[in-house]
Amino acid sequence: MKTLAELMAIKEATMQKMTVREDTGDDAIRVVVGMATCGIAAGARPVLNAFVEGVNAAGLNDKVAVSQTGCIGLCQYEPIVEVHQNGEKVTYVHMTAEKAATVIEKHLKGGKVVAEFTAAL
C-alpha cells in the first residue's frame, strides 16, 4: 500500500464484508468484539474477522449483528467478546478465531453458552 487511494480501497472492501445490523428486536443477537489497543495487541482482529465471516457463512445475517467497541476494561482477558441477547450478556475471554467458530456453532446457532470460554467476572 503506497497511496491514500489504496488505503481507501482496502477500507471500502473491508466495510463491505462487515455485517452490522441495527435491529434490536427481541430475538436479535449482538456480538461485540473489544477492539481497543489492548484487544488488538492480544489478537482481536482475527477474532472479529472470524465472527463476521462465520455469521455470514452460517446465514445468520438477519439474526446476528457483529460490531466492535473500544476498551471493555478487562485487558488481562483480551481478546474479549460479548454476546447480548434478550437483555442478557455472556462474556467470552481469551478468544481466538477457532473459539469464535465454536461460539457461532454452539451459542449463536444452538443457543447453548460455551461455558469453558467464559470467566466468572
Short mmCIF file of C-alpha atoms in Angstrom, two decimals:
data_model
loop_
_atom_site.label_atom_id
_atom_site.label_comp_id
_atom_site.label_asym_id
_atom_site.label_seq_id
_atom_site.Cartn_x
_atom_site.Cartn_y
_atom_site.Cartn_z
CA MET A 1 0.00 0.00 0.00
CA LYS A 2 1.59 3.20 -1.18
CA THR A 3 -1.21 5.69 -1.65
CA LEU A 4 -4.22 7.03 0.17
CA ALA A 5 -6.40 5.69 -2.65
CA GLU A 6 -5.13 2.15 -1.97
CA LEU A 7 -5.88 2.56 1.73
CA MET A 8 -9.39 3.80 0.96
CA ALA A 9 -9.96 0.82 -1.37
CA ILE A 10 -8.92 -1.57 1.41
CA LYS A 11 -11.24 0.23 3.84
CA GLU A 12 -14.17 0.03 1.41
CA ALA A 13 -13.59 -3.69 0.76
CA THR A 14 -13.44 -4.38 4.50
CA MET A 15 -16.58 -2.36 5.24
CA GLN A 16 -18.49 -4.31 2.59
CA LYS A 17 -17.51 -7.57 4.32
CA MET A 18 -18.70 -6.45 7.73
CA THR A 19 -22.31 -7.06 8.61
CA VAL A 20 -23.71 -4.79 11.27
CA ARG A 21 -27.42 -4.85 11.93
CA GLU A 22 -29.07 -2.12 13.95
CA ASP A 23 -32.25 -4.12 14.65
CA THR A 24 -32.56 -4.72 18.37
CA GLY A 25 -35.71 -6.81 18.28
CA ASP A 26 -36.40 -9.40 20.94
CA ASP A 27 -34.72 -12.20 19.01
CA ALA A 28 -31.73 -10.14 17.85
CA ILE A 29 -28.27 -11.18 18.97
CA ARG A 30 -25.44 -8.65 19.17
CA VAL A 31 -21.83 -9.83 19.17
CA VAL A 32 -19.39 -7.14 20.34
CA VAL A 33 -15.64 -7.58 20.00
CA GLY A 34 -13.30 -5.42 22.11
CA MET A 35 -11.02 -3.65 19.61
CA ALA A 36 -9.10 -1.18 21.74
CA THR A 37 -5.31 -1.23 21.60
CA CYS A 38 -5.15 -3.97 24.24
CA GLY A 39 -7.60 -6.16 22.35
CA ILE A 40 -5.89 -5.67 19.01
CA ALA A 41 -2.49 -6.45 20.55
CA ALA A 42 -3.93 -9.65 22.04
CA GLY A 43 -5.35 -10.80 18.68
CA ALA A 44 -8.87 -9.35 18.47
CA ARG A 45 -8.70 -8.53 14.75
CA PRO A 46 -8.72 -12.20 13.60
CA VAL A 47 -11.48 -12.87 16.15
CA LEU A 48 -13.63 -10.06 14.71
CA ASN A 49 -12.99 -11.32 11.18
CA ALA A 50 -13.89 -14.87 12.21
CA PHE A 51 -17.21 -13.72 13.67
CA VAL A 52 -18.09 -11.59 10.62
CA GLU A 53 -17.19 -14.34 8.17
CA GLY A 54 -18.71 -17.11 10.30
CA VAL A 55 -22.02 -15.30 10.79
CA ASN A 56 -22.21 -14.65 7.05
CA ALA A 57 -21.31 -18.26 6.18
CA ALA A 58 -23.89 -19.61 8.65
CA GLY A 59 -26.62 -17.44 7.14
CA LEU A 60 -27.24 -15.66 10.43
CA ASN A 61 -27.11 -12.11 9.00
CA ASP A 62 -30.79 -11.50 9.70
CA LYS A 63 -30.46 -12.56 13.33
CA VAL A 64 -26.93 -11.62 14.46
CA ALA A 65 -25.19 -8.23 14.42
CA VAL A 66 -21.41 -8.21 14.73
CA SER A 67 -19.76 -4.98 15.83
CA GLN A 68 -16.69 -3.68 17.57
CA THR A 69 -16.17 -1.48 20.57
CA GLY A 70 -13.31 0.15 22.41
CA CYS A 71 -11.92 -0.94 25.74
CA ILE A 72 -14.15 -3.30 27.71
CA GLY A 73 -11.96 -2.76 30.77
CA LEU A 74 -10.59 -6.23 31.39
CA CYS A 75 -7.31 -6.12 29.48
CA GLN A 76 -5.90 -9.27 31.07
CA TYR A 77 -8.75 -11.29 29.49
CA GLU A 78 -8.36 -9.98 25.91
CA PRO A 79 -9.49 -10.72 23.29
CA ILE A 80 -12.96 -10.31 24.79
CA VAL A 81 -16.27 -10.94 23.03
CA GLU A 82 -19.67 -10.09 24.49
CA VAL A 83 -22.85 -11.72 23.22
CA HIS A 84 -26.01 -9.73 24.03
CA GLN A 85 -29.44 -11.32 23.69
CA ASN A 86 -32.76 -10.76 25.41
CA GLY A 87 -31.23 -8.34 27.92
CA GLU A 88 -28.59 -10.89 28.94
CA LYS A 89 -24.85 -10.70 28.34
CA VAL A 90 -22.33 -13.52 28.04
CA THR A 91 -18.66 -12.53 28.14
CA TYR A 92 -16.17 -14.77 26.35
CA VAL A 93 -12.48 -14.29 27.19
CA HIS A 94 -9.11 -15.19 25.66
CA MET A 95 -10.88 -15.68 22.35
CA THR A 96 -9.32 -17.00 19.14
CA ALA A 97 -10.69 -17.45 15.63
CA GLU A 98 -11.09 -21.17 16.38
CA LYS A 99 -13.05 -20.45 19.55
CA ALA A 100 -15.19 -17.98 17.56
CA ALA A 101 -16.21 -20.81 15.22
CA THR A 102 -17.27 -22.88 18.24
CA VAL A 103 -19.27 -19.97 19.72
CA ILE A 104 -21.02 -19.43 16.38
CA GLU A 105 -21.97 -23.10 16.13
CA LYS A 106 -22.93 -23.77 19.75
CA HIS A 107 -24.14 -20.40 21.07
CA LEU A 108 -25.35 -18.34 18.12
CA LYS A 109 -26.85 -21.26 16.20
CA GLY A 110 -27.54 -23.73 19.01
CA GLY A 111 -28.46 -21.41 21.86
CA LYS A 112 -26.01 -23.01 24.34
CA VAL A 113 -23.41 -20.88 26.11
CA VAL A 114 -19.88 -22.26 25.73
CA ALA A 115 -19.08 -22.10 29.44
CA GLU A 116 -15.43 -23.12 29.14
CA PHE A 117 -14.71 -19.92 27.16
CA THR A 118 -16.25 -17.62 29.78
CA ALA A 119 -14.84 -16.22 33.01
CA ALA A 120 -16.56 -15.59 36.29
CA LEU A 121 -16.42 -11.80 36.31
#
